[in-house]
Amino acid sequence: MLTKVKIPLPDLTSSILTLDDTALDSDQLENLIKFCPTKEEADLLKGYNGDKDKLGKCEQFFLELIKVPRVESKLRVFSFKIQFFSQVSDLRNCLNIVNSAAEEVRNSVKLKRIMQTILCLGNALNRGTARGSAVGFRLDSLLKLSETRSRNNKMTLMHYLCKVLDEKLPELLEFPKDLVSLEASTKIQLKFLAEEMQSISKGLEKVLQELAASENDGPVSETFCLTLKEFLGFAESEVRSLALLYSSVGRNADALSLYFGEDPARCTFEQVVSTLLNFVRMFVRAHEENRKQLELEKKKAQKEAEDEKMQVGTPAMKSEHPITTVYHCYHVVEECHL
């Protein structure tokens, strides 16, 4: 363990008491914390007045550490101070992503109109049944659009939705661009954010407690106290700001579930954004497949037309037989938006 502490033993005490982060990094501090002498070990060494050079390296190390009052507590405070800025920055970034994702979804007019179109299609398909006049649908129903197929099994409801939008409301096809924070938000767990917020708050409490105790140590902890007070000057305001942001995230996360008519306790933020991201991916994939299919059909039609010209000189007319239900859905969408 001593090989991991890249600092001469005589300088160790002063580095801890001055909170010198140029001499000790977070990894070294974690190692020091792990191998702090126990109370029994410290008591045995406190009365040692012999030649220090005759002691083993471990005993010499312990002898140096016990010069620091409440050494383990000070090391933990030191470690918290070093990691504070990155910890706060990472948490703030995650909180902002959650807020941004919730706001982008709720403010997207294009997404709202797509939801209305889906509802119209669903009611058209279910016309004449108890579900034919629904005023809404469960959020997880979005993922079933790729499972619902036409009678000839060639087109899913997701493909048909993309086809209708492409022909009648093409401006809505760009709705994924409204949701720039959605994918990043699916990688965040609100439980983790709560744990991080609690860790930072408790860490700050420990700093305050050690500062109060160190003020009674006398001259040995004087520099330690001054440095810690300077740190607390901005750390406390940072944590207050972070706590306000954290509270807003909780409200916005719940509001997102409620926006879709879901109970936040049953349909969590994580479930909402995961469902929406999967829907976006299936939508984009279906639209791309539609485009490729259309290109293939155009090429096929051109080839057939050329072949017919070569054979008979005049292209024969082909009759089409649209599926009645799909045809009806198409005009229902027109009625909803045009």
mmCIF file of C-alpha atoms in Angstrom:
data_model
loop_
_atom_site.group_PDB
_atom_site.id
_atom_site.type_symbol
_atom_site.label_atom_id
_atom_site.label_comp_id
_atom_site.label_asym_id
_atom_site.label_seq_id
_atom_site.Cartn_x
_atom_site.Cartn_y
_atom_site.Cartn_z
ATOM 1 C CA MET A 1 0.000 0.000 0.000
ATOM 2 C CA LEU A 2 2.829 2.412 0.873
ATOM 3 C CA THR A 3 4.122 2.212 -2.697
ATOM 4 C CA LYS A 4 0.866 3.819 -3.869
ATOM 5 C CA VAL A 5 1.476 6.934 -1.765
ATOM 6 C CA LYS A 6 3.932 8.945 -3.858
ATOM 7 C CA ILE A 7 4.982 11.322 -1.123
ATOM 8 C CA PRO A 8 7.836 11.148 1.438
ATOM 9 C CA LEU A 9 6.557 10.210 4.885
ATOM 10 C CA PRO A 10 7.921 13.404 6.514
ATOM 11 C CA ASP A 11 5.749 15.484 4.138
ATOM 12 C CA LEU A 12 2.601 13.408 4.629
ATOM 13 C CA THR A 13 1.351 15.161 7.757
ATOM 14 C CA SER A 14 1.769 18.673 6.377
ATOM 15 C CA SER A 15 0.063 17.703 3.095
ATOM 16 C CA ILE A 16 -2.997 16.454 4.980
ATOM 17 C CA LEU A 17 -3.150 19.429 7.339
ATOM 18 C CA THR A 18 -2.870 21.930 4.460
ATOM 19 C CA LEU A 19 -5.252 19.995 2.196
ATOM 20 C CA ASP A 20 -2.585 20.079 -0.509
ATOM 21 C CA ASP A 21 -4.204 18.458 -3.564
ATOM 22 C CA THR A 22 -0.966 18.813 -5.547
ATOM 23 C CA ALA A 23 0.708 16.319 -3.212
ATOM 24 C CA LEU A 24 -2.149 13.832 -2.758
ATOM 25 C CA ASP A 25 -4.845 12.816 -5.224
ATOM 26 C CA SER A 26 -8.176 11.095 -4.563
ATOM 27 C CA ASP A 27 -6.819 7.580 -5.201
ATOM 28 C CA GLN A 28 -3.970 8.077 -2.748
ATOM 29 C CA LEU A 29 -6.387 9.461 -0.167
ATOM 30 C CA GLU A 30 -8.666 6.446 -0.550
ATOM 31 C CA ASN A 31 -5.693 4.178 0.123
ATOM 32 C CA LEU A 32 -4.695 6.195 3.160
ATOM 33 C CA ILE A 33 -8.245 5.951 4.513
ATOM 34 C CA LYS A 34 -8.275 2.174 4.051
ATOM 35 C CA PHE A 35 -5.031 1.740 5.996
ATOM 36 C CA CYS A 36 -5.517 4.275 8.748
ATOM 37 C CA PRO A 37 -4.299 2.922 12.111
ATOM 38 C CA THR A 38 -6.974 1.623 14.448
ATOM 39 C CA LYS A 39 -7.405 3.186 17.891
ATOM 40 C CA GLU A 40 -5.495 0.292 19.436
ATOM 41 C CA GLU A 41 -2.611 0.668 16.986
ATOM 42 C CA ALA A 42 -2.500 4.414 17.535
ATOM 43 C CA ASP A 43 -2.474 4.010 21.332
ATOM 44 C CA LEU A 44 0.462 1.588 21.110
ATOM 45 C CA LEU A 45 2.534 3.992 19.033
ATOM 46 C CA LYS A 46 1.699 7.193 20.924
ATOM 47 C CA GLY A 47 4.025 6.267 23.766
ATOM 48 C CA TYR A 48 6.910 5.191 21.541
ATOM 49 C CA ASN A 49 10.076 7.204 22.251
ATOM 50 C CA GLY A 50 12.677 4.919 20.661
ATOM 51 C CA ASP A 51 14.595 5.164 17.396
ATOM 52 C CA LYS A 52 12.068 5.494 14.565
ATOM 53 C CA ASP A 53 14.532 3.996 12.090
ATOM 54 C CA LYS A 54 14.315 0.706 13.947
ATOM 55 C CA LEU A 55 10.584 0.496 13.218
ATOM 56 C CA GLY A 56 9.186 -1.161 10.117
ATOM 57 C CA LYS A 57 7.899 0.971 7.269
ATOM 58 C CA CYS A 58 4.310 0.314 8.280
ATOM 59 C CA GLU A 59 4.917 1.425 11.871
ATOM 60 C CA GLN A 60 6.751 4.533 10.633
ATOM 61 C CA PHE A 61 3.796 5.287 8.398
ATOM 62 C CA PHE A 62 1.357 4.925 11.312
ATOM 63 C CA LEU A 63 3.561 7.061 13.528
ATOM 64 C CA GLU A 64 3.415 9.858 10.958
ATOM 65 C CA LEU A 65 -0.357 9.645 10.501
ATOM 66 C CA ILE A 66 -1.230 9.778 14.209
ATOM 67 C CA LYS A 67 0.315 13.259 14.358
ATOM 68 C CA VAL A 68 -2.892 14.428 12.654
ATOM 69 C CA PRO A 69 -5.842 14.766 15.052
ATOM 70 C CA ARG A 70 -8.761 12.549 13.883
ATOM 71 C CA VAL A 71 -6.724 11.614 10.838
ATOM 72 C CA GLU A 72 -9.376 9.414 9.197
ATOM 73 C CA SER A 73 -12.028 12.127 9.441
ATOM 74 C CA LYS A 74 -9.641 14.700 7.957
ATOM 75 C CA LEU A 75 -8.713 12.335 5.123
ATOM 76 C CA ARG A 76 -12.388 11.815 4.278
ATOM 77 C CA VAL A 77 -12.980 15.563 4.269
ATOM 78 C CA PHE A 78 -9.892 16.014 2.075
ATOM 79 C CA SER A 79 -11.181 13.367 -0.360
ATOM 80 C CA PHE A 80 -14.626 15.010 -0.482
ATOM 81 C CA LYS A 81 -13.070 18.410 -1.197
ATOM 82 C CA ILE A 82 -10.981 17.049 -4.077
ATOM 83 C CA GLN A 83 -13.927 15.281 -5.726
ATOM 84 C CA PHE A 84 -16.511 17.959 -4.947
ATOM 85 C CA PHE A 85 -16.302 19.956 -8.178
ATOM 86 C CA SER A 86 -16.432 16.975 -10.539
ATOM 87 C CA GLN A 87 -19.182 15.321 -8.476
ATOM 88 C CA VAL A 88 -21.317 18.460 -8.474
ATOM 89 C CA SER A 89 -20.663 19.098 -12.168
ATOM 90 C CA ASP A 90 -21.610 15.541 -13.165
ATOM 91 C CA LEU A 91 -24.794 15.626 -11.091
ATOM 92 C CA ARG A 92 -25.795 19.050 -12.407
ATOM 93 C CA ASN A 93 -25.288 17.830 -15.970
ATOM 94 C CA CYS A 94 -27.525 14.788 -15.370
ATOM 95 C CA LEU A 95 -30.209 16.928 -13.726
ATOM 96 C CA ASN A 96 -30.178 19.356 -16.652
ATOM 97 C CA ILE A 97 -30.522 16.482 -19.135
ATOM 98 C CA VAL A 98 -33.603 15.167 -17.316
ATOM 99 C CA ASN A 99 -35.155 18.636 -17.229
ATOM 100 C CA SER A 100 -34.360 19.270 -20.894
ATOM 101 C CA ALA A 101 -35.773 15.920 -22.014
ATOM 102 C CA ALA A 102 -39.017 16.457 -20.082
ATOM 103 C CA GLU A 103 -39.452 19.973 -21.455
ATOM 104 C CA GLU A 104 -38.609 18.974 -25.047
ATOM 105 C CA VAL A 105 -41.200 16.189 -25.035
ATOM 106 C CA ARG A 106 -43.943 18.315 -23.500
ATOM 107 C CA ASN A 107 -43.209 21.283 -25.786
ATOM 108 C CA SER A 108 -43.027 19.316 -29.036
ATOM 109 C CA VAL A 109 -46.074 20.270 -31.120
ATOM 110 C CA LYS A 110 -45.040 17.753 -33.767
ATOM 111 C CA LEU A 111 -45.020 14.870 -31.298
ATOM 112 C CA LYS A 112 -48.423 15.938 -30.003
ATOM 113 C CA ARG A 113 -49.895 15.940 -33.524
ATOM 114 C CA ILE A 114 -48.415 12.497 -34.205
ATOM 115 C CA MET A 115 -50.099 11.224 -31.035
ATOM 116 C CA GLN A 116 -53.388 12.683 -32.302
ATOM 117 C CA THR A 117 -52.886 10.933 -35.646
ATOM 118 C CA ILE A 118 -52.227 7.612 -33.921
ATOM 119 C CA LEU A 119 -55.421 8.038 -31.903
ATOM 120 C CA CYS A 120 -57.381 8.734 -35.091
ATOM 121 C CA LEU A 121 -55.949 5.628 -36.761
ATOM 122 C CA GLY A 122 -56.751 3.506 -33.720
ATOM 123 C CA ASN A 123 -60.332 4.738 -33.575
ATOM 124 C CA ALA A 124 -60.750 4.137 -37.303
ATOM 125 C CA LEU A 125 -59.475 0.582 -37.028
ATOM 126 C CA ASN A 126 -61.728 -0.075 -34.037
ATOM 127 C CA ARG A 127 -64.826 1.643 -35.442
ATOM 128 C CA GLY A 128 -67.931 -0.244 -34.529
ATOM 129 C CA THR A 129 -66.392 -1.648 -31.335
ATOM 130 C CA ALA A 130 -66.262 -0.415 -27.746
ATOM 131 C CA ARG A 131 -62.760 0.912 -28.413
ATOM 132 C CA GLY A 132 -63.754 2.873 -31.482
ATOM 133 C CA SER A 133 -64.251 6.212 -29.729
ATOM 134 C CA ALA A 134 -61.238 6.350 -27.410
ATOM 135 C CA VAL A 135 -60.060 9.724 -26.138
ATOM 136 C CA GLY A 136 -56.546 8.449 -25.434
ATOM 137 C CA PHE A 137 -54.291 5.419 -25.243
ATOM 138 C CA ARG A 138 -51.642 3.966 -22.943
ATOM 139 C CA LEU A 139 -48.120 5.099 -23.663
ATOM 140 C CA ASP A 140 -46.810 1.546 -24.099
ATOM 141 C CA SER A 141 -49.311 1.128 -26.957
ATOM 142 C CA LEU A 142 -46.829 3.066 -29.107
ATOM 143 C CA LEU A 143 -44.596 0.004 -29.176
ATOM 144 C CA LYS A 144 -47.431 -2.148 -30.510
ATOM 145 C CA LEU A 145 -47.684 -0.140 -33.736
ATOM 146 C CA SER A 146 -44.934 -2.289 -35.227
ATOM 147 C CA GLU A 147 -46.776 -5.463 -34.220
ATOM 148 C CA THR A 148 -50.137 -4.588 -35.823
ATOM 149 C CA ARG A 149 -50.107 -5.726 -39.458
ATOM 150 C CA SER A 150 -52.397 -5.385 -42.463
ATOM 151 C CA ARG A 151 -54.351 -8.401 -43.728
ATOM 152 C CA ASN A 152 -51.776 -9.157 -46.401
ATOM 153 C CA ASN A 153 -49.055 -8.963 -43.735
ATOM 154 C CA LYS A 154 -47.008 -6.574 -45.878
ATOM 155 C CA MET A 155 -47.400 -3.405 -43.818
ATOM 156 C CA THR A 156 -47.435 -2.627 -40.099
ATOM 157 C CA LEU A 157 -49.442 0.176 -38.570
ATOM 158 C CA MET A 158 -46.158 1.988 -37.948
ATOM 159 C CA HIS A 159 -45.308 1.835 -41.646
ATOM 160 C CA TYR A 160 -48.797 3.048 -42.507
ATOM 161 C CA LEU A 161 -48.519 5.913 -40.016
ATOM 162 C CA CYS A 162 -45.265 7.001 -41.653
ATOM 163 C CA LYS A 163 -46.846 6.693 -45.119
ATOM 164 C CA VAL A 164 -49.796 8.883 -44.177
ATOM 165 C CA LEU A 165 -47.579 11.503 -42.556
ATOM 166 C CA ASP A 166 -45.190 11.493 -45.513
ATOM 167 C CA GLU A 167 -48.051 12.208 -47.910
ATOM 168 C CA LYS A 168 -50.275 14.479 -45.827
ATOM 169 C CA LEU A 169 -48.202 15.961 -42.989
ATOM 170 C CA PRO A 170 -44.530 15.668 -44.024
ATOM 171 C CA GLU A 171 -43.455 18.413 -41.621
ATOM 172 C CA LEU A 172 -44.185 16.047 -38.710
ATOM 173 C CA LEU A 173 -41.613 13.505 -39.891
ATOM 174 C CA GLU A 174 -38.888 15.668 -38.383
ATOM 175 C CA PHE A 175 -40.268 15.388 -34.839
ATOM 176 C CA PRO A 176 -37.197 13.458 -33.520
ATOM 177 C CA LYS A 177 -35.201 16.684 -33.951
ATOM 178 C CA ASP A 178 -37.353 18.225 -31.210
ATOM 179 C CA LEU A 179 -36.145 15.588 -28.732
ATOM 180 C CA VAL A 180 -32.386 16.171 -28.676
ATOM 181 C CA SER A 181 -31.968 15.182 -25.000
ATOM 182 C CA LEU A 182 -34.171 12.090 -25.135
ATOM 183 C CA GLU A 183 -31.505 9.457 -25.776
ATOM 184 C CA ALA A 184 -29.159 10.850 -23.114
ATOM 185 C CA SER A 185 -32.002 10.904 -20.580
ATOM 186 C CA THR A 186 -32.596 7.151 -21.001
ATOM 187 C CA LYS A 187 -29.146 6.509 -19.523
ATOM 188 C CA ILE A 188 -30.014 8.268 -16.265
ATOM 189 C CA GLN A 189 -31.698 6.676 -13.260
ATOM 190 C CA LEU A 190 -33.498 9.043 -10.885
ATOM 191 C CA LYS A 191 -32.558 6.755 -7.998
ATOM 192 C CA PHE A 192 -28.881 7.332 -8.798
ATOM 193 C CA LEU A 193 -29.430 11.112 -8.844
ATOM 194 C CA ALA A 194 -31.086 10.898 -5.421
ATOM 195 C CA GLU A 195 -28.147 8.916 -4.059
ATOM 196 C CA GLU A 196 -25.655 11.404 -5.481
ATOM 197 C CA MET A 197 -27.566 14.364 -4.042
ATOM 198 C CA GLN A 198 -27.652 12.673 -0.646
ATOM 199 C CA SER A 199 -23.942 11.831 -0.849
ATOM 200 C CA ILE A 200 -23.019 15.463 -1.551
ATOM 201 C CA SER A 201 -25.287 16.797 1.217
ATOM 202 C CA LYS A 202 -23.941 14.320 3.773
ATOM 203 C CA GLY A 203 -20.375 15.018 2.665
ATOM 204 C CA LEU A 204 -20.893 18.708 3.322
ATOM 205 C CA GLU A 205 -22.287 17.912 6.774
ATOM 206 C CA LYS A 206 -19.147 15.904 7.548
ATOM 207 C CA VAL A 207 -17.013 18.879 6.482
ATOM 208 C CA LEU A 208 -18.891 21.166 8.870
ATOM 209 C CA GLN A 209 -18.542 18.654 11.702
ATOM 210 C CA GLU A 210 -14.809 18.225 11.193
ATOM 211 C CA LEU A 211 -14.306 21.978 10.936
ATOM 212 C CA ALA A 212 -16.038 22.466 14.285
ATOM 213 C CA ALA A 213 -13.860 19.760 15.868
ATOM 214 C CA SER A 214 -10.631 21.037 14.246
ATOM 215 C CA GLU A 215 -11.129 24.528 15.662
ATOM 216 C CA ASN A 216 -10.402 22.979 19.071
ATOM 217 C CA ASP A 217 -7.167 21.276 17.935
ATOM 218 C CA GLY A 218 -5.025 24.341 18.387
ATOM 219 C CA PRO A 219 -2.208 25.523 16.052
ATOM 220 C CA VAL A 220 -1.755 22.087 14.427
ATOM 221 C CA SER A 221 -5.047 22.438 12.526
ATOM 222 C CA GLU A 222 -4.980 26.198 11.946
ATOM 223 C CA THR A 223 -4.179 26.049 8.216
ATOM 224 C CA PHE A 224 -6.595 23.140 7.812
ATOM 225 C CA CYS A 225 -9.434 25.250 9.278
ATOM 226 C CA LEU A 226 -8.655 28.308 7.149
ATOM 227 C CA THR A 227 -8.547 26.258 3.942
ATOM 228 C CA LEU A 228 -11.756 24.454 4.835
ATOM 229 C CA LYS A 229 -13.619 27.700 5.583
ATOM 230 C CA GLU A 230 -12.579 29.051 2.196
ATOM 231 C CA PHE A 231 -13.859 25.884 0.528
ATOM 232 C CA LEU A 232 -17.165 26.041 2.438
ATOM 233 C CA GLY A 233 -17.689 29.623 1.278
ATOM 234 C CA PHE A 234 -18.623 28.496 -2.229
ATOM 235 C CA ALA A 235 -19.414 24.803 -1.586
ATOM 236 C CA GLU A 236 -22.476 25.627 0.516
ATOM 237 C CA SER A 237 -23.934 27.943 -2.147
ATOM 238 C CA GLU A 238 -23.257 25.294 -4.822
ATOM 239 C CA VAL A 239 -25.117 22.660 -2.841
ATOM 240 C CA ARG A 240 -28.077 24.990 -2.198
ATOM 241 C CA SER A 241 -28.297 25.700 -5.933
ATOM 242 C CA LEU A 242 -28.007 22.006 -6.710
ATOM 243 C CA ALA A 243 -30.767 21.130 -4.230
ATOM 244 C CA LEU A 244 -33.148 23.581 -5.956
ATOM 245 C CA LEU A 245 -32.338 22.078 -9.347
ATOM 246 C CA TYR A 246 -32.850 18.572 -7.956
ATOM 247 C CA SER A 247 -36.308 19.551 -6.655
ATOM 248 C CA SER A 248 -37.309 20.889 -10.068
ATOM 249 C CA VAL A 249 -36.211 17.625 -11.694
ATOM 250 C CA GLY A 250 -38.515 15.641 -9.435
ATOM 251 C CA ARG A 251 -41.461 17.839 -10.399
ATOM 252 C CA ASN A 252 -40.656 17.741 -14.114
ATOM 253 C CA ALA A 253 -40.179 13.964 -14.113
ATOM 254 C CA ASP A 254 -43.625 13.469 -12.559
ATOM 255 C CA ALA A 255 -45.148 16.057 -14.897
ATOM 256 C CA LEU A 256 -43.866 14.101 -17.903
ATOM 257 C CA SER A 257 -45.725 10.953 -16.844
ATOM 258 C CA LEU A 258 -48.867 12.986 -16.122
ATOM 259 C CA TYR A 259 -48.589 14.638 -19.555
ATOM 260 C CA PHE A 260 -49.269 11.246 -21.109
ATOM 261 C CA GLY A 261 -52.061 10.509 -18.633
ATOM 262 C CA GLU A 262 -49.926 8.029 -16.708
ATOM 263 C CA ASP A 263 -49.472 7.612 -12.957
ATOM 264 C CA PRO A 264 -45.855 8.597 -12.061
ATOM 265 C CA ALA A 265 -45.795 5.854 -9.420
ATOM 266 C CA ARG A 266 -46.615 3.175 -12.008
ATOM 267 C CA CYS A 267 -45.120 4.661 -15.147
ATOM 268 C CA THR A 268 -41.838 6.202 -14.051
ATOM 269 C CA PHE A 269 -39.734 8.781 -15.850
ATOM 270 C CA GLU A 270 -37.334 6.017 -16.901
ATOM 271 C CA GLN A 271 -40.189 4.034 -18.462
ATOM 272 C CA VAL A 272 -41.574 7.074 -20.276
ATOM 273 C CA VAL A 273 -38.300 8.120 -21.919
ATOM 274 C CA SER A 274 -37.370 4.517 -22.738
ATOM 275 C CA THR A 275 -40.740 3.967 -24.438
ATOM 276 C CA LEU A 276 -40.462 7.232 -26.364
ATOM 277 C CA LEU A 277 -36.917 6.483 -27.521
ATOM 278 C CA ASN A 278 -37.968 3.040 -28.762
ATOM 279 C CA PHE A 279 -40.936 4.616 -30.541
ATOM 280 C CA VAL A 280 -38.669 7.200 -32.199
ATOM 281 C CA ARG A 281 -36.277 4.490 -33.378
ATOM 282 C CA MET A 282 -39.086 2.303 -34.757
ATOM 283 C CA PHE A 283 -40.648 5.339 -36.439
ATOM 284 C CA VAL A 284 -37.387 6.365 -38.109
ATOM 285 C CA ARG A 285 -36.702 2.789 -39.207
ATOM 286 C CA ALA A 286 -40.218 2.335 -40.620
ATOM 287 C CA HIS A 287 -40.018 5.640 -42.505
ATOM 288 C CA GLU A 288 -36.668 4.642 -43.993
ATOM 289 C CA GLU A 289 -38.045 1.249 -44.999
ATOM 290 C CA ASN A 290 -41.025 2.975 -46.646
ATOM 291 C CA ARG A 291 -38.675 5.175 -48.642
ATOM 292 C CA LYS A 292 -36.614 2.190 -49.782
ATOM 293 C CA GLN A 293 -39.754 0.252 -50.693
ATOM 294 C CA LEU A 294 -41.067 3.204 -52.684
ATOM 295 C CA GLU A 295 -37.793 3.432 -54.604
ATOM 296 C CA LEU A 296 -37.945 -0.294 -55.371
ATOM 297 C CA GLU A 297 -41.544 -0.007 -56.587
ATOM 298 C CA LYS A 298 -40.667 2.947 -58.810
ATOM 299 C CA LYS A 299 -37.774 1.060 -60.361
ATOM 300 C CA LYS A 300 -39.947 -2.012 -60.812
ATOM 301 C CA ALA A 301 -42.720 0.033 -62.426
ATOM 302 C CA GLN A 302 -40.242 1.716 -64.760
ATOM 303 C CA LYS A 303 -38.791 -1.622 -65.780
ATOM 304 C CA GLU A 304 -42.268 -3.123 -66.350
ATOM 305 C CA ALA A 305 -43.262 -0.096 -68.403
ATOM 306 C CA GLU A 306 -40.148 -0.388 -70.539
ATOM 307 C CA ASP A 307 -40.690 -4.129 -71.007
ATOM 308 C CA GLU A 308 -44.322 -3.580 -72.045
ATOM 309 C CA LYS A 309 -43.335 -0.889 -74.516
ATOM 310 C CA MET A 310 -40.888 -3.240 -76.072
ATOM 311 C CA GLN A 311 -43.453 -6.054 -76.229
ATOM 312 C CA VAL A 312 -46.711 -4.359 -77.219
ATOM 313 C CA GLY A 313 -45.867 -0.746 -77.625
ATOM 314 C CA THR A 314 -48.602 0.360 -75.243
ATOM 315 C CA PRO A 315 -48.489 -0.098 -71.440
ATOM 316 C CA ALA A 316 -51.411 -2.017 -69.968
ATOM 317 C CA MET A 317 -53.373 -0.436 -67.113
ATOM 318 C CA LYS A 318 -53.139 -2.239 -63.797
ATOM 319 C CA SER A 319 -56.119 -2.208 -61.457
ATOM 320 C CA GLU A 320 -55.504 -1.660 -57.789
ATOM 321 C CA HIS A 321 -57.546 -3.054 -54.922
ATOM 322 C CA PRO A 322 -56.845 -1.083 -51.743
ATOM 323 C CA ILE A 323 -57.709 -2.659 -48.432
ATOM 324 C CA THR A 324 -60.987 -1.078 -47.377
ATOM 325 C CA THR A 325 -59.916 -0.569 -43.747
ATOM 326 C CA VAL A 326 -56.624 1.089 -44.696
ATOM 327 C CA TYR A 327 -58.390 3.292 -47.232
ATOM 328 C CA HIS A 328 -60.850 4.347 -44.550
ATOM 329 C CA CYS A 329 -58.063 5.083 -42.035
ATOM 330 C CA TYR A 330 -56.341 7.280 -44.593
ATOM 331 C CA HIS A 331 -59.396 9.505 -44.969
ATOM 332 C CA VAL A 332 -59.968 9.610 -41.222
ATOM 333 C CA VAL A 333 -56.495 11.082 -40.844
ATOM 334 C CA GLU A 334 -57.339 13.620 -43.535
ATOM 335 C CA GLU A 335 -60.438 14.611 -41.573
ATOM 336 C CA CYS A 336 -58.391 14.972 -38.357
ATOM 337 C CA HIS A 337 -55.795 17.319 -39.835
ATOM 338 C CA LEU A 338 -56.990 18.897 -43.086
#
